[in-house]
């Protein structure tokens, strides 16, 4: 079932709590300060009036701290709004077909697919499929044309035995007609079933693979 999971930053919550506590403390201290000031003003001697310079400085300090707390509250509100917008935007990827940089793909129901893109035509390309332990389980040699194309593996090893579902990696080594190496990029594709934003940066789930949003190259409707 498609889902979007995540939580706001613990740092934001901590800051909000700290700011709230600090605001209450400042308010309490300020009330005590005003009470002390008015009491001393009432009881001052006409012949020796109270020097208010110190009180004025303290008033300025209270005002500055209070303004800083208000600024922190405002910044916290902006951050919360930005996080909510990011989560809402990330949710839009669910159900979309994407292509992302990567060499791993999920084998499911006897098939795993990648997008391979040679920089130019190849005379020979050796495709190697490896399991999660890095052991090669299947190889295939073929010629590839320049440009993006889909390579689908049937999930069988060199002996023809079906391998269990899971995550497998692809590597492609290719040469052109003159024997020179040809660069081949690999990408994985699939439909996004979930988005996780708990780390702060959206991570998409495609099959059993997790893909950082920064790795996504193309997005299309089903």
PDB file of C-alpha atoms in Angstrom:
ATOM      1  CA  UNK A   1       0.000   0.000   0.000  1.00  0.00           C
ATOM      2  CA  UNK A   2       1.335   3.418  -0.965  1.00  0.00           C
ATOM      3  CA  UNK A   3       2.353   5.511   2.011  1.00  0.00           C
ATOM      4  CA  UNK A   4       4.126   8.660   3.057  1.00  0.00           C
ATOM      5  CA  UNK A   5       5.942   8.556   6.391  1.00  0.00           C
ATOM      6  CA  UNK A   6       7.951  11.153   8.243  1.00  0.00           C
ATOM      7  CA  UNK A   7       8.240  13.404  11.214  1.00  0.00           C
ATOM      8  CA  UNK A   8       9.278  16.969  11.871  1.00  0.00           C
ATOM      9  CA  UNK A   9      12.817  17.540  13.004  1.00  0.00           C
ATOM     10  CA  UNK A  10      13.502  16.736  16.639  1.00  0.00           C
ATOM     11  CA  UNK A  11      15.701  19.815  16.646  1.00  0.00           C
ATOM     12  CA  UNK A  12      12.733  22.005  15.747  1.00  0.00           C
ATOM     13  CA  UNK A  13      10.677  20.500  18.568  1.00  0.00           C
ATOM     14  CA  UNK A  14      13.513  21.009  21.033  1.00  0.00           C
ATOM     15  CA  UNK A  15      13.986  24.594  19.916  1.00  0.00           C
ATOM     16  CA  UNK A  16      10.267  25.287  20.193  1.00  0.00           C
ATOM     17  CA  UNK A  17      10.164  23.820  23.707  1.00  0.00           C
ATOM     18  CA  UNK A  18      13.260  25.759  24.778  1.00  0.00           C
ATOM     19  CA  UNK A  19      11.899  28.992  23.334  1.00  0.00           C
ATOM     20  CA  UNK A  20       8.577  28.487  25.099  1.00  0.00           C
ATOM     21  CA  UNK A  21      10.263  27.832  28.450  1.00  0.00           C
ATOM     22  CA  UNK A  22      12.555  30.809  28.002  1.00  0.00           C
ATOM     23  CA  UNK A  23       9.602  33.063  27.175  1.00  0.00           C
ATOM     24  CA  UNK A  24       7.798  32.041  30.375  1.00  0.00           C
ATOM     25  CA  UNK A  25      10.947  32.615  32.431  1.00  0.00           C
ATOM     26  CA  UNK A  26      11.543  36.036  30.891  1.00  0.00           C
ATOM     27  CA  UNK A  27       7.902  37.008  31.509  1.00  0.00           C
ATOM     28  CA  UNK A  28       8.175  35.978  35.180  1.00  0.00           C
ATOM     29  CA  UNK A  29      11.447  37.810  35.707  1.00  0.00           C
ATOM     30  CA  UNK A  30      10.091  40.891  33.971  1.00  0.00           C
ATOM     31  CA  UNK A  31       7.060  41.013  36.285  1.00  0.00           C
ATOM     32  CA  UNK A  32       9.334  40.701  39.331  1.00  0.00           C
ATOM     33  CA  UNK A  33      11.520  43.454  37.928  1.00  0.00           C
ATOM     34  CA  UNK A  34       8.551  45.810  37.428  1.00  0.00           C
ATOM     35  CA  UNK A  35       7.290  45.106  40.952  1.00  0.00           C
ATOM     36  CA  UNK A  36      10.714  45.918  42.396  1.00  0.00           C
ATOM     37  CA  UNK A  37      10.983  49.073  40.293  1.00  0.00           C
ATOM     38  CA  UNK A  38       7.565  50.449  41.267  1.00  0.00           C
ATOM     39  CA  UNK A  39       8.168  49.646  44.944  1.00  0.00           C
ATOM     40  CA  UNK A  40      11.473  51.502  44.967  1.00  0.00           C
ATOM     41  CA  UNK A  41       9.988  54.439  43.064  1.00  0.00           C
ATOM     42  CA  UNK A  42       7.189  54.718  45.626  1.00  0.00           C
ATOM     43  CA  UNK A  43       9.611  54.593  48.541  1.00  0.00           C
ATOM     44  CA  UNK A  44      12.332  56.829  47.141  1.00  0.00           C
ATOM     45  CA  UNK A  45      13.420  59.882  49.079  1.00  0.00           C
ATOM     46  CA  UNK A  46      12.656  63.251  47.464  1.00  0.00           C
ATOM     47  CA  UNK A  47      16.029  64.428  48.721  1.00  0.00           C
ATOM     48  CA  UNK A  48      17.812  61.449  47.220  1.00  0.00           C
ATOM     49  CA  UNK A  49      15.905  60.394  44.087  1.00  0.00           C
ATOM     50  CA  UNK A  50      16.495  56.950  42.658  1.00  0.00           C
ATOM     51  CA  UNK A  51      19.070  56.631  39.867  1.00  0.00           C
ATOM     52  CA  UNK A  52      17.074  55.011  37.050  1.00  0.00           C
ATOM     53  CA  UNK A  53      20.018  54.458  34.674  1.00  0.00           C
ATOM     54  CA  UNK A  54      20.490  50.871  35.838  1.00  0.00           C
ATOM     55  CA  UNK A  55      16.779  50.146  35.532  1.00  0.00           C
ATOM     56  CA  UNK A  56      16.749  51.666  32.049  1.00  0.00           C
ATOM     57  CA  UNK A  57      19.613  49.395  30.967  1.00  0.00           C
ATOM     58  CA  UNK A  58      17.806  46.352  32.352  1.00  0.00           C
ATOM     59  CA  UNK A  59      14.618  47.357  30.537  1.00  0.00           C
ATOM     60  CA  UNK A  60      16.576  47.539  27.277  1.00  0.00           C
ATOM     61  CA  UNK A  61      18.085  44.095  27.938  1.00  0.00           C
ATOM     62  CA  UNK A  62      14.669  42.590  28.667  1.00  0.00           C
ATOM     63  CA  UNK A  63      13.294  44.114  25.466  1.00  0.00           C
ATOM     64  CA  UNK A  64      16.201  42.735  23.423  1.00  0.00           C
ATOM     65  CA  UNK A  65      15.856  39.207  24.801  1.00  0.00           C
ATOM     66  CA  UNK A  66      12.088  39.249  24.287  1.00  0.00           C
ATOM     67  CA  UNK A  67      12.537  40.374  20.669  1.00  0.00           C
ATOM     68  CA  UNK A  68      15.061  37.579  20.055  1.00  0.00           C
ATOM     69  CA  UNK A  69      12.622  34.992  21.433  1.00  0.00           C
ATOM     70  CA  UNK A  70       9.907  36.329  19.140  1.00  0.00           C
ATOM     71  CA  UNK A  71      12.318  36.064  16.187  1.00  0.00           C
ATOM     72  CA  UNK A  72      13.109  32.449  17.120  1.00  0.00           C
ATOM     73  CA  UNK A  73       9.383  31.666  17.264  1.00  0.00           C
ATOM     74  CA  UNK A  74       8.922  33.204  13.815  1.00  0.00           C
ATOM     75  CA  UNK A  75      11.832  31.245  12.341  1.00  0.00           C
ATOM     76  CA  UNK A  76      10.482  28.051  13.895  1.00  0.00           C
ATOM     77  CA  UNK A  77       7.091  28.684  12.302  1.00  0.00           C
ATOM     78  CA  UNK A  78       8.704  29.256   8.909  1.00  0.00           C
ATOM     79  CA  UNK A  79      10.753  26.045   9.220  1.00  0.00           C
ATOM     80  CA  UNK A  80       7.671  24.052  10.187  1.00  0.00           C
ATOM     81  CA  UNK A  81       5.772  25.447   7.193  1.00  0.00           C
ATOM     82  CA  UNK A  82       8.659  24.595   4.856  1.00  0.00           C
ATOM     83  CA  UNK A  83       8.820  21.034   6.189  1.00  0.00           C
ATOM     84  CA  UNK A  84       5.075  20.616   5.737  1.00  0.00           C
ATOM     85  CA  UNK A  85       5.361  21.869   2.144  1.00  0.00           C
ATOM     86  CA  UNK A  86       8.262  19.488   1.457  1.00  0.00           C
ATOM     87  CA  UNK A  87       6.270  16.546   2.827  1.00  0.00           C
ATOM     88  CA  UNK A  88       3.240  17.486   0.743  1.00  0.00           C
ATOM     89  CA  UNK A  89       5.362  17.809  -2.412  1.00  0.00           C
ATOM     90  CA  UNK A  90       7.099  14.482  -1.772  1.00  0.00           C
ATOM     91  CA  UNK A  91       3.721  12.759  -1.471  1.00  0.00           C
ATOM     92  CA  UNK A  92       3.103  13.653  -5.105  1.00  0.00           C
ATOM     93  CA  UNK A  93       5.733  11.121  -6.200  1.00  0.00           C
ATOM     94  CA  UNK A  94       3.657   8.164  -5.007  1.00  0.00           C
ATOM     95  CA  UNK A  95       2.285   6.319  -8.032  1.00  0.00           C
ATOM     96  CA  UNK A  96       4.705   8.018 -10.446  1.00  0.00           C
ATOM     97  CA  UNK A  97       7.151   6.114 -12.638  1.00  0.00           C
ATOM     98  CA  UNK A  98      10.709   7.330 -12.115  1.00  0.00           C
ATOM     99  CA  UNK A  99      14.181   6.705 -13.453  1.00  0.00           C
ATOM    100  CA  UNK A 100      17.107   7.233 -11.089  1.00  0.00           C
ATOM    101  CA  UNK A 101      20.869   6.859 -11.080  1.00  0.00           C
ATOM    102  CA  UNK A 102      21.887   3.518  -9.659  1.00  0.00           C
ATOM    103  CA  UNK A 103      23.093   0.011 -10.329  1.00  0.00           C
ATOM    104  CA  UNK A 104      20.756  -1.932  -8.034  1.00  0.00           C
ATOM    105  CA  UNK A 105      17.256  -3.157  -8.798  1.00  0.00           C
ATOM    106  CA  UNK A 106      14.777  -5.517  -7.222  1.00  0.00           C
ATOM    107  CA  UNK A 107      14.184  -8.953  -8.729  1.00  0.00           C
ATOM    108  CA  UNK A 108      10.484  -9.776  -8.409  1.00  0.00           C
ATOM    109  CA  UNK A 109       8.321 -12.291 -10.270  1.00  0.00           C
ATOM    110  CA  UNK A 110      11.267 -13.416 -12.361  1.00  0.00           C
ATOM    111  CA  UNK A 111      12.354 -10.036 -13.703  1.00  0.00           C
ATOM    112  CA  UNK A 112      14.621  -7.121 -12.835  1.00  0.00           C
ATOM    113  CA  UNK A 113      15.115  -4.166 -15.157  1.00  0.00           C
ATOM    114  CA  UNK A 114      17.634  -1.377 -15.585  1.00  0.00           C
ATOM    115  CA  UNK A 115      18.088   1.444 -18.047  1.00  0.00           C
ATOM    116  CA  UNK A 116      21.553   1.265 -19.629  1.00  0.00           C
ATOM    117  CA  UNK A 117      22.952   4.131 -21.678  1.00  0.00           C
ATOM    118  CA  UNK A 118      26.166   3.660 -23.699  1.00  0.00           C
ATOM    119  CA  UNK A 119      27.907   6.868 -24.736  1.00  0.00           C
ATOM    120  CA  UNK A 120      28.159   5.438 -28.270  1.00  0.00           C
ATOM    121  CA  UNK A 121      27.531   2.226 -30.196  1.00  0.00           C
ATOM    122  CA  UNK A 122      29.331  -0.788 -28.785  1.00  0.00           C
ATOM    123  CA  UNK A 123      30.713  -3.800 -30.585  1.00  0.00           C
ATOM    124  CA  UNK A 124      30.509  -5.880 -27.422  1.00  0.00           C
ATOM    125  CA  UNK A 125      29.105  -5.302 -23.956  1.00  0.00           C
ATOM    126  CA  UNK A 126      29.373  -7.713 -21.043  1.00  0.00           C
ATOM    127  CA  UNK A 127      26.568  -7.365 -18.526  1.00  0.00           C
ATOM    128  CA  UNK A 128      27.227  -8.866 -15.093  1.00  0.00           C
ATOM    129  CA  UNK A 129      24.565  -9.352 -12.431  1.00  0.00           C
ATOM    130  CA  UNK A 130      25.713  -9.665  -8.807  1.00  0.00           C
ATOM    131  CA  UNK A 131      23.867 -10.575  -5.630  1.00  0.00           C
ATOM    132  CA  UNK A 132      23.877  -8.588  -2.383  1.00  0.00           C
ATOM    133  CA  UNK A 133      27.148 -10.246  -1.352  1.00  0.00           C
ATOM    134  CA  UNK A 134      28.858  -9.007  -4.513  1.00  0.00           C
ATOM    135  CA  UNK A 135      29.070 -12.475  -6.080  1.00  0.00           C
ATOM    136  CA  UNK A 136      28.446 -12.626  -9.837  1.00  0.00           C
ATOM    137  CA  UNK A 137      25.399 -14.784 -10.537  1.00  0.00           C
ATOM    138  CA  UNK A 138      24.788 -14.180 -14.238  1.00  0.00           C
ATOM    139  CA  UNK A 139      26.515 -12.689 -17.280  1.00  0.00           C
ATOM    140  CA  UNK A 140      25.391 -11.844 -20.768  1.00  0.00           C
ATOM    141  CA  UNK A 141      27.289 -10.521 -23.785  1.00  0.00           C
ATOM    142  CA  UNK A 142      25.526  -8.397 -26.382  1.00  0.00           C
ATOM    143  CA  UNK A 143      25.929  -5.344 -28.603  1.00  0.00           C
ATOM    144  CA  UNK A 144      24.369  -2.091 -27.462  1.00  0.00           C
ATOM    145  CA  UNK A 145      23.394   0.958 -29.471  1.00  0.00           C
ATOM    146  CA  UNK A 146      24.119   4.450 -28.192  1.00  0.00           C
ATOM    147  CA  UNK A 147      21.417   5.956 -26.025  1.00  0.00           C
ATOM    148  CA  UNK A 148      19.057   4.790 -23.310  1.00  0.00           C
ATOM    149  CA  UNK A 149      17.569   1.302 -23.532  1.00  0.00           C
ATOM    150  CA  UNK A 150      16.063  -1.209 -21.137  1.00  0.00           C
ATOM    151  CA  UNK A 151      17.915  -4.326 -20.045  1.00  0.00           C
ATOM    152  CA  UNK A 152      15.769  -6.952 -18.348  1.00  0.00           C
ATOM    153  CA  UNK A 153      17.237  -9.916 -16.500  1.00  0.00           C
ATOM    154  CA  UNK A 154      15.102 -13.029 -16.146  1.00  0.00           C
ATOM    155  CA  UNK A 155      16.345 -13.802 -12.645  1.00  0.00           C
ATOM    156  CA  UNK A 156      18.222 -16.968 -13.647  1.00  0.00           C
ATOM    157  CA  UNK A 157      21.868 -17.779 -12.934  1.00  0.00           C
ATOM    158  CA  UNK A 158      24.453 -19.178 -15.357  1.00  0.00           C
ATOM    159  CA  UNK A 159      23.038 -22.690 -14.969  1.00  0.00           C
ATOM    160  CA  UNK A 160      19.479 -21.561 -15.671  1.00  0.00           C
ATOM    161  CA  UNK A 161      18.243 -21.891 -12.101  1.00  0.00           C
ATOM    162  CA  UNK A 162      15.785 -19.281 -10.853  1.00  0.00           C
ATOM    163  CA  UNK A 163      17.222 -17.112  -8.097  1.00  0.00           C
ATOM    164  CA  UNK A 164      15.239 -15.762  -5.134  1.00  0.00           C
ATOM    165  CA  UNK A 165      13.686 -12.315  -5.192  1.00  0.00           C
ATOM    166  CA  UNK A 166      15.874  -9.590  -3.755  1.00  0.00           C
ATOM    167  CA  UNK A 167      18.230  -6.770  -4.640  1.00  0.00           C
ATOM    168  CA  UNK A 168      20.749  -7.334  -7.431  1.00  0.00           C
ATOM    169  CA  UNK A 169      23.356  -5.074  -9.015  1.00  0.00           C
ATOM    170  CA  UNK A 170      24.358  -4.615 -12.630  1.00  0.00           C
ATOM    171  CA  UNK A 171      27.733  -3.694 -14.137  1.00  0.00           C
ATOM    172  CA  UNK A 172      28.378  -3.161 -17.837  1.00  0.00           C
ATOM    173  CA  UNK A 173      31.782  -3.256 -19.519  1.00  0.00           C
ATOM    174  CA  UNK A 174      31.733  -2.328 -23.198  1.00  0.00           C
ATOM    175  CA  UNK A 175      34.104  -1.688 -26.100  1.00  0.00           C
ATOM    176  CA  UNK A 176      33.618  -0.133 -29.515  1.00  0.00           C
ATOM    177  CA  UNK A 177      34.692  -1.476 -32.920  1.00  0.00           C
ATOM    178  CA  UNK A 178      38.285  -0.353 -32.330  1.00  0.00           C
ATOM    179  CA  UNK A 179      38.494  -2.031 -28.935  1.00  0.00           C
ATOM    180  CA  UNK A 180      38.269   1.206 -26.959  1.00  0.00           C
ATOM    181  CA  UNK A 181      36.246   1.248 -23.752  1.00  0.00           C
ATOM    182  CA  UNK A 182      32.794   2.793 -23.923  1.00  0.00           C
ATOM    183  CA  UNK A 183      31.255   4.454 -20.888  1.00  0.00           C
ATOM    184  CA  UNK A 184      27.874   3.001 -19.966  1.00  0.00           C
ATOM    185  CA  UNK A 185      25.688   4.591 -17.294  1.00  0.00           C
ATOM    186  CA  UNK A 186      23.088   2.532 -15.460  1.00  0.00           C
ATOM    187  CA  UNK A 187      19.781   3.620 -14.009  1.00  0.00           C
ATOM    188  CA  UNK A 188      16.887   1.870 -12.357  1.00  0.00           C
ATOM    189  CA  UNK A 189      13.227   2.556 -12.979  1.00  0.00           C
ATOM    190  CA  UNK A 190       9.911   1.703 -11.411  1.00  0.00           C
ATOM    191  CA  UNK A 191       6.793   3.011  -9.718  1.00  0.00           C
ATOM    192  CA  UNK A 192       7.094   4.862  -6.406  1.00  0.00           C
ATOM    193  CA  UNK A 193       5.095   3.094  -3.709  1.00  0.00           C
ATOM    194  CA  UNK A 194       6.141   5.166  -0.680  1.00  0.00           C
ATOM    195  CA  UNK A 195       8.025   8.274   0.391  1.00  0.00           C
ATOM    196  CA  UNK A 196       9.939   8.576   3.667  1.00  0.00           C
ATOM    197  CA  UNK A 197      10.829  12.068   4.883  1.00  0.00           C
ATOM    198  CA  UNK A 198      11.944  11.212   8.413  1.00  0.00           C
ATOM    199  CA  UNK A 199      15.577  12.051   7.616  1.00  0.00           C
ATOM    200  CA  UNK A 200      14.679  15.508   6.321  1.00  0.00           C
ATOM    201  CA  UNK A 201      15.384  14.625   2.673  1.00  0.00           C
ATOM    202  CA  UNK A 202      12.740  12.571   0.823  1.00  0.00           C
ATOM    203  CA  UNK A 203      13.659   8.948   0.087  1.00  0.00           C
ATOM    204  CA  UNK A 204      11.504   7.107  -2.444  1.00  0.00           C
ATOM    205  CA  UNK A 205      10.620   3.424  -2.315  1.00  0.00           C
ATOM    206  CA  UNK A 206      10.481   1.564  -5.626  1.00  0.00           C
ATOM    207  CA  UNK A 207       9.797  -2.112  -5.120  1.00  0.00           C
ATOM    208  CA  UNK A 208      12.208  -3.063  -2.354  1.00  0.00           C
ATOM    209  CA  UNK A 209      14.734  -0.383  -3.350  1.00  0.00           C
ATOM    210  CA  UNK A 210      15.109   2.977  -1.604  1.00  0.00           C
ATOM    211  CA  UNK A 211      16.177   5.940  -3.714  1.00  0.00           C
ATOM    212  CA  UNK A 212      17.219   9.417  -2.501  1.00  0.00           C
ATOM    213  CA  UNK A 213      15.272  12.106  -4.320  1.00  0.00           C
ATOM    214  CA  UNK A 214      18.576  13.631  -5.478  1.00  0.00           C
ATOM    215  CA  UNK A 215      19.209  10.508  -7.598  1.00  0.00           C
ATOM    216  CA  UNK A 216      15.964  10.837  -9.586  1.00  0.00           C
ATOM    217  CA  UNK A 217      16.455  11.775 -13.235  1.00  0.00           C
ATOM    218  CA  UNK A 218      13.027  11.423 -14.865  1.00  0.00           C
ATOM    219  CA  UNK A 219       9.447  11.371 -13.596  1.00  0.00           C
ATOM    220  CA  UNK A 220       6.407  10.292 -15.587  1.00  0.00           C
ATOM    221  CA  UNK A 221       2.758   9.482 -15.049  1.00  0.00           C
ATOM    222  CA  UNK A 222       1.766   5.838 -15.235  1.00  0.00           C
TER     223      UNK A 222
END
